[in-house]
Each structure stands twice: as structure tokens, then as C-alpha cells.
């Protein structure tokens, strides 16, 4: 089974972490081998998360699962579950520049996929608006109108950051991944996007 | 040297009170006999007068220091102030051999320390602080205990060897001294680190430690003080246990007092809507009360006021008005900075008093050595422990800075000054040693820490402009991370924060925030608001730079500046940003309430609106073009206002001018006409129609004349396509070229010619009668023009027309142009919009057409550029 296999591969250094995740996985899947979207509904704390749809979606996004194909998976197994979790592993002390860069890009890619809901490699204005609306939906007083103009403003900003000189009839179609990288310049995402308990070398070694 | 000249000045200042004193006593004698019209009452005002003078001296000294950048870049201000204090103290002492001024513990703890700590708490970056709270607490509690114990014990150990000679102190005295010298001082740390700009994590750890270790210091100090009082033999295990219990009581109690007062303060600020003027006062008074209350209950006062600031900041900032918030900010900074200045200066002055000095080389040197060495050891050990749990590791460089940044300061001095000479026999020695230690750390370490930081290449903070995207992603991040923790079923940092913010939103905000504030207080919205304001300000500034003051200074309200008629939220129009801005530039108004009333609306509607306004005029007109609301349909309301200012210019005069005087060229009677048109649009007065027709004819004739007579090389039709492409050019051209007459003529022309367009252009709710008259007027005029125009110009125009229509499907997309080279992002944003009709970049075919835009001013492009550089 996945667990024993992973434990073997990782040299069982911190198999307890994986074990924990596996227990959790089983709990979520109700002892099945795979998890479906509905299983996530059983997590009560997730209920209040304004972008829970997007997050759950990301678990089933094949782009995140490092399968070459595109589209949405119906169900994911434990290995996939670990793959998603590994996006949130913290930075390691002994990483060199190149690894760090790849590490960073991986994390950003995950985020990018979350925004780019139609899988066309661009975050269009509409997509951005959706995300912002969802993000701000936690505040019941905020109108959709404000969310929209915030998204518009953010898009303007993105365009002004990412595209240099532009002709008057040129049109900014959306944020590509390259632009996305540009926008994140100077923010050390690698130190921010991590979840503490996933301090697991094993996940990294698995792949 | 600069400080010397400052000293000379100060000398004069100090001689003044003395002279006044003499004179006042003389005059007093005389005045006994008869009624004196004028009398000197020096004794009457003496104390406050001297205090005020000292504050003035310290402030003036600050000015003098900053006259020379060379000095302040190398030497920290705190060190300069101490040296200045030494100088002044020396002078005073030399004058009358009396050390009358010194930093007394009462003044320090009651008046000078609270503002500094409140400032620190109120502007504490909460997220960063709580994110590193674990590390900070470890350093503050364990670190301070470690420092106190090791320093005290080591000194005692050395004392036993006999190097220090004969002292009257026992182990407890040494420990007492160790406890007061152990604590890192918030004032000194703040003063030095603010100038060094190390990265924020490092800063918050050192600074947080210095704030929170107060509880430890106070407890240790009190415990040992009382132990010394009851005598060594009477100290039992129970007493020690009491000491430990008292630590928890003092620290947690202080924190609790702070939180309670923060709650009170937030609650009060919720209801200050009608007493805006004293609103900022509450912040200071209630925080100060928290300090005093904690002091009264012998809890940690510093902790109380720190947590009062930390907890209330969010709610208070949301509740109080923008003006009050600014007042609070500046007053707090002023008080804190002033207090800091006085503290350091008086530290210097206090040192000049032979009464307090006792020299014991071994003791002083060893103290210096021990506090440095144990600080390093303590930091290394604690960091080693912490790094096992921290995800952002503290590296060796950080540890060096942390060890080196352990500055001692006025707190230690005030505590040592509090010692009772009868109980602590070696008080003098302790005082002198403390002064030496403070001076050494502040001056020597303060001087060297900057080069050290540079040499070690410590990561520094760079000031970043707030970015909307960054905030949005940050928000998404929080949610994602807490979701991942939820999914994996562990309780971590993000989980707790998520739960806290849920609790905050559900309960705390409802109690502590105004309803309007609940609505608008979203961090993202705030950033949005700020950016919008910035945009608008730089927009106005840009306009002003080009000499169109009229843009902000319209005297009457019916010509409201920048009111967008086509806006979907007409009710909130008053709160548009430019309205606000104009308000500031308006006549002096002393009545705050009157000012307030002009701006009642809710912030986020205002944001949306402001953004809409900006968008329609600055950002991306194309997006709006197909919708029923078309900004183009209206003459932008700025124009008339601005044109009013110029209408006195003589038409004939301008015609005879050179080309680059385009400003005045076509602003003759036509301006009057335009102004009237808009006025009527605004007021919708039916009576206006008559005047209108008259003005109309006047205008067209004058304009025709202008086109015929003017020495104009470019035909006005040139610019038609470009302005169609970019409706917002109207707005800019009003600022830049004042070409609005021709521009509006274009829209009118199109409206009359193209059967499809009128629907689009006339739906914006203007007076139909006016339009029709305008229409006919322009039609005749335009047709006249087109007869005269060259064939290619016409072609160009239709090309442009086609172009612009083809683009309509892309309405949702954005169009941007970046000019770069602008300092702030906001300026760049404005600039990027602006650069569309700048004649500069000619390489692009479309731009070439654009380049001909200034044809509206009947001027070749290059003269426009000249204009710009001149300004």
C-alpha cells in the first residue's frame, strides 16, 4: 500500500508525519483508497473559508498532481494527497540557489493554477474578479461592486508591473505565469507558504 | 563643528533665566512701594519655564544635528544627544557648581517613558509581533533572567577574589544590580535600530524583547530590592516562590490591564462621532490611565500600555475619522520623539555630578565584559533552541546583531537612581557603573552597529509601496494555509489565526466598531482606498504642475469638480476623491464639524466611486464604451471649471501669438460657450436655452474664424480618430492642452454623423434641448471644416473610426501604457495613462496618429514637449 511504499522510499526517517497524514486521509475518505470532493465537506472548520471551493478544487486539479494531463480528477489517492501537501513544505536549510528557485516556482505554480480556473495559462480579468469576490465574501458588508473594482484595480496594477511599454491598441489579456512570477518578485513566498507540521523531508524525497 | 555652535546658543539661553532671576528679585523689592505696571515674576514661572526651555534646547539641538547629514549618518542621534547633555551639564556645573538638573525616576517613569512605549505599541506591526511572539517571549523572559543571574553571580564571584577591593555589598546587592543592568532598553533599542533599518523579523525580536522584558526586570528588581531590605538571612524558600508567583502576576496582570483598557478605549472611540475634536485625546488619556493603573497595582506598567496600544489600534483606527487618525499619529510620534530626545539629553546632563561618582575600575570593566559576554552566550543558546522550532531560521549574522543590539538605557538608569542609599550601601558605585554601561552601549555600540550591519550584509528592510495584488494574494494565502491545516487536521499557527479572525469578525468588531467602520474596514479595501487617493493626488498634482489650478479650486458647488454624470452611483458623488481634495485646498475652515459634514458617506462606496471616476477618465475607457454609460457623451465637468480661469484671455491676442501659445489660442468666447453649456447641463435650467443659442452662434463663428485665420499647419480633423479611440483624452487634454472645445466638437460631430453612435453618446442624461442646439451648431461647423480639409485627413479619420469600433468587442480588456521613470507607483500609473497622447514615441503607427492629437491645440507636437520641459 501507499504508506508502506512511501515509508520505504523515504527511508522511514519521519514516517510518523506521513502516518499522521495517512490517518487523516483515511478519516476523510472513510477508509476508502481515494478521496472525492464530497469528502471535504465533512471538515467543519473548512466551512467558513471563503475560498474553500478553490482550495478543494486545487486538490483535484491534474496540473497540480504532476500528471502530464490536464483537467480535473474525479478522485485522488493518498499519493496525490501527499503531492498536494508537499507544496506546503517549508524551506530546507541545505537548499542551493537553483533548488530554491525551483521550489519557489513550484509553489507559485500551485497558486497560479488556483487563480487560472479555465486552464488557459492566463488569469483573465473575469477569473481574477471571481477570486476577489470569493475572497471578500467573508465580509457581508462589502458589495460585489467594490470587489469588482478592487479586482479591476489589481489587474491594472498587474499590467503596469508586468508589461513595459505598450502601444495604445495593445490589450492586456491576462496575467501569464511569467507575469505572475514578476508580481511576486521580492516577496519571499518560500518562507511564507508553508505549514509548520509538514516539516517532512520524506515528502520531498518521494518524488 | 555644528554642535559647538549649538552649544553657544544654548549657553545664551541658559544665562537668560539666571539674569531674569536676578532682575525679578530686584524689581520685586521696588514694587512693594507702589503699583508696578510691569513686574518680573521669575519665581512665579520658574519651573515650567525651565522645563520648556530645556525642551526647546533639546529640540533645537535636533535641528542643529540634522543640518549636517554627514554627522547624523554616522553617529546615532541618541549618542549625539548624550554628548550634548554632557556638554550642557558641564557648562551648568562650571557656572554655579551645582547639578540642579538630572533625570529623576519620577519624571522618567511618569512622563517620559509612557509616550515612547505607547507609540511602540500603537504602531506595532501586530502580525509580525504575534508571529514571533514565542521567540520574543523566550528572549525576554529567559534571556533577561539569564543575564541578570549570570552578571550578578559572576560579579559576586569576582568580588570574592578581592580584585574589586572593599565593598559593602552582599550577594543580594550584586543580584539586584545584575537585575537592573540586565534588561535591554526599549528606548535605546528603538533609537538606534530605527536608524539602522535591519529586516523586520530581526527588529521585532530585539525590540519586542526590550518591551516585554520589562515585566521580568520589574519583578527581579522588586524581589531583590525587598530581599536586600529584609536582609540576606531572612530570605527563605517561600520568599523565592513568592517571587516566581509575582512574576506571573505582574506580567499577566499588566497585560490584562492593558487589554481591558484597550477594550474600553475601543468602545469609547465608537461613540465619539459628535466630538471629533477631542477624539484623539481619548487615545492618549485612556492609554495613559492604563499605565498609571498598572503602576498603581504594582503590575508591569510598560506591558499594560504596550498591550493597550497593540489591542486597540485596529478598532481605534477604524473608528476615528481620518483627520483624528492623522492627529493621533503625529501627536504620538511627536511626544515619543520628544521624550526620547529629552531622555538622552538628560542622561548626559545627569552624568555631570561629582556627587554620584565613585570609580572602581575592576567593577566597571568587569560589568561591561560580563554583560556583553553573557548576552552573546544567552542569545546563542536560545537561538539554538528556537531554531529547532522556527521555520524562518535565525542565522549567525542575526545572532550577532541581536547580541550586539542589546543596548542598555534610561530604564536601567532610572531604576538605579531609585535605589535607597541606606539599604544599598554601594549605590554610588552602581549608579556610576550604570551610567558608564549606558554610555558605552548607546555611544559605542550605537556608533558601530551601523557599520557592523553593513559589513555583515544583514538583510535590510526595503520600503515597499503597498500593492493591491500583494494584499490580495496575502489574503488568499491566509485562507489557503488555514485550509490546509484544517484538511490535514492539525492545529497550527494559521489555524489559530483563522479562528481568532473569525471570532474577531463575529463578536469583537460588532461591539467595538462603528457600523460604518465594520463595513469599510477591510484591509484590502484600505489599500485600495490609499492607492486611489494616491492616484488622485498625483493626478491633481500633475494637473497643477501644468498650471491648471482651477481644476481644484472651483468656487461654486454647482460646478462640482470631477463629478461624473455617467457614474452609476450618483448619490455618492459628493464623496468622490477629488471633492475631498478640493475640500483641503478650499478656504480655511475652523469649524471641524462643518468640515466633517461635507464628507459623510461610507468609505467603500466612495472607493468604488472614486475608482470608477478614475477609471473612466484615466484608466481604461474602452471597457466602458459599449455600455449604456458613456463618459464620452458628456463634456467632462472639469473642463468648464478650468476654462473659466482662462476665459479672460483675449482671443485676438492669442491668435497673434506663436504656435506654442496654444493655451490661449482658442480659448476665446468659445470658452464662455462651453462653460455655459455645462452649467446648463448641471443645473438643467430651462431658461438657459435662450442664452445658449446666442452663445452658440457666437462660438461657431469665432471658431470658424479661428480655423481660417490661425496660422495652423495641422488640420483639426487629424485628431478625431485618436480622441475617439480614447475618450478619456478629453479629461487630460483639459489639463494639458485645453483642447476640449475641439474634442467635444468631435463627439458631437460623430453623434450627428453616424446613426449608430448617438444612442451610445447621448444616453448620459444631459439636457436634450441643449444637445440638439449644440448638435446643429457643430454640424454646420464641422461640415465647414471637412470641406476645407485635405482628403487624407478625412481618410485618417475614418480609419480611426473603424479602428475604434473594431475594438469594441474587446471591451473587457485593458489597455495600458507604461512610461516608467516615475518615482512612485501612483505617479507611474497616472503617467502611464497620460503618455497615450504624448507625442513622444513615434515608432508605433498608432502612436503616430496620436502624435497628431495636439492638433486640437493647433500646435505641432514638439512644442507640447517643450512646454512640458519648461514646467
mmCIF file of C-alpha atoms in Angstrom, chain B residues 4 21 29 61 99 101 155 183 254 272 276 348 361 486 573 632 672 684 735 739 762 769:
data_model
loop_
_atom_site.group_PDB
_atom_site.id
_atom_site.type_symbol
_atom_site.label_atom_id
_atom_site.label_comp_id
_atom_site.label_asym_id
_atom_site.label_seq_id
_atom_site.Cartn_x
_atom_site.Cartn_y
_atom_site.Cartn_z
ATOM 1 C CA UNK B 4 29.583 73.697 19.179
ATOM 2 C CA UNK B 21 16.001 85.725 38.197
ATOM 3 C CA UNK B 29 11.660 94.964 46.058
ATOM 4 C CA UNK B 61 19.773 70.611 19.190
ATOM 5 C CA UNK B 99 23.994 69.906 39.397
ATOM 6 C CA UNK B 101 19.178 69.089 36.651
ATOM 7 C CA UNK B 155 30.432 39.917 39.688
ATOM 8 C CA UNK B 183 17.340 44.436 30.735
ATOM 9 C CA UNK B 254 -0.090 44.092 33.380
ATOM 10 C CA UNK B 272 -17.066 59.859 19.549
ATOM 11 C CA UNK B 276 -14.462 64.739 16.720
ATOM 12 C CA UNK B 348 24.129 63.198 29.588
ATOM 13 C CA UNK B 361 37.898 50.131 37.615
ATOM 14 C CA UNK B 486 -7.865 22.119 8.510
ATOM 15 C CA UNK B 573 -20.971 61.721 -5.905
ATOM 16 C CA UNK B 632 -17.668 60.478 -23.777
ATOM 17 C CA UNK B 672 -17.739 81.052 -22.410
ATOM 18 C CA UNK B 684 -30.859 71.870 -16.088
ATOM 19 C CA UNK B 735 -5.348 69.590 -18.242
ATOM 20 C CA UNK B 739 -8.329 71.419 -26.384
ATOM 21 C CA UNK B 762 -26.391 60.640 -25.713
ATOM 22 C CA UNK B 769 -32.612 70.609 -25.793
#
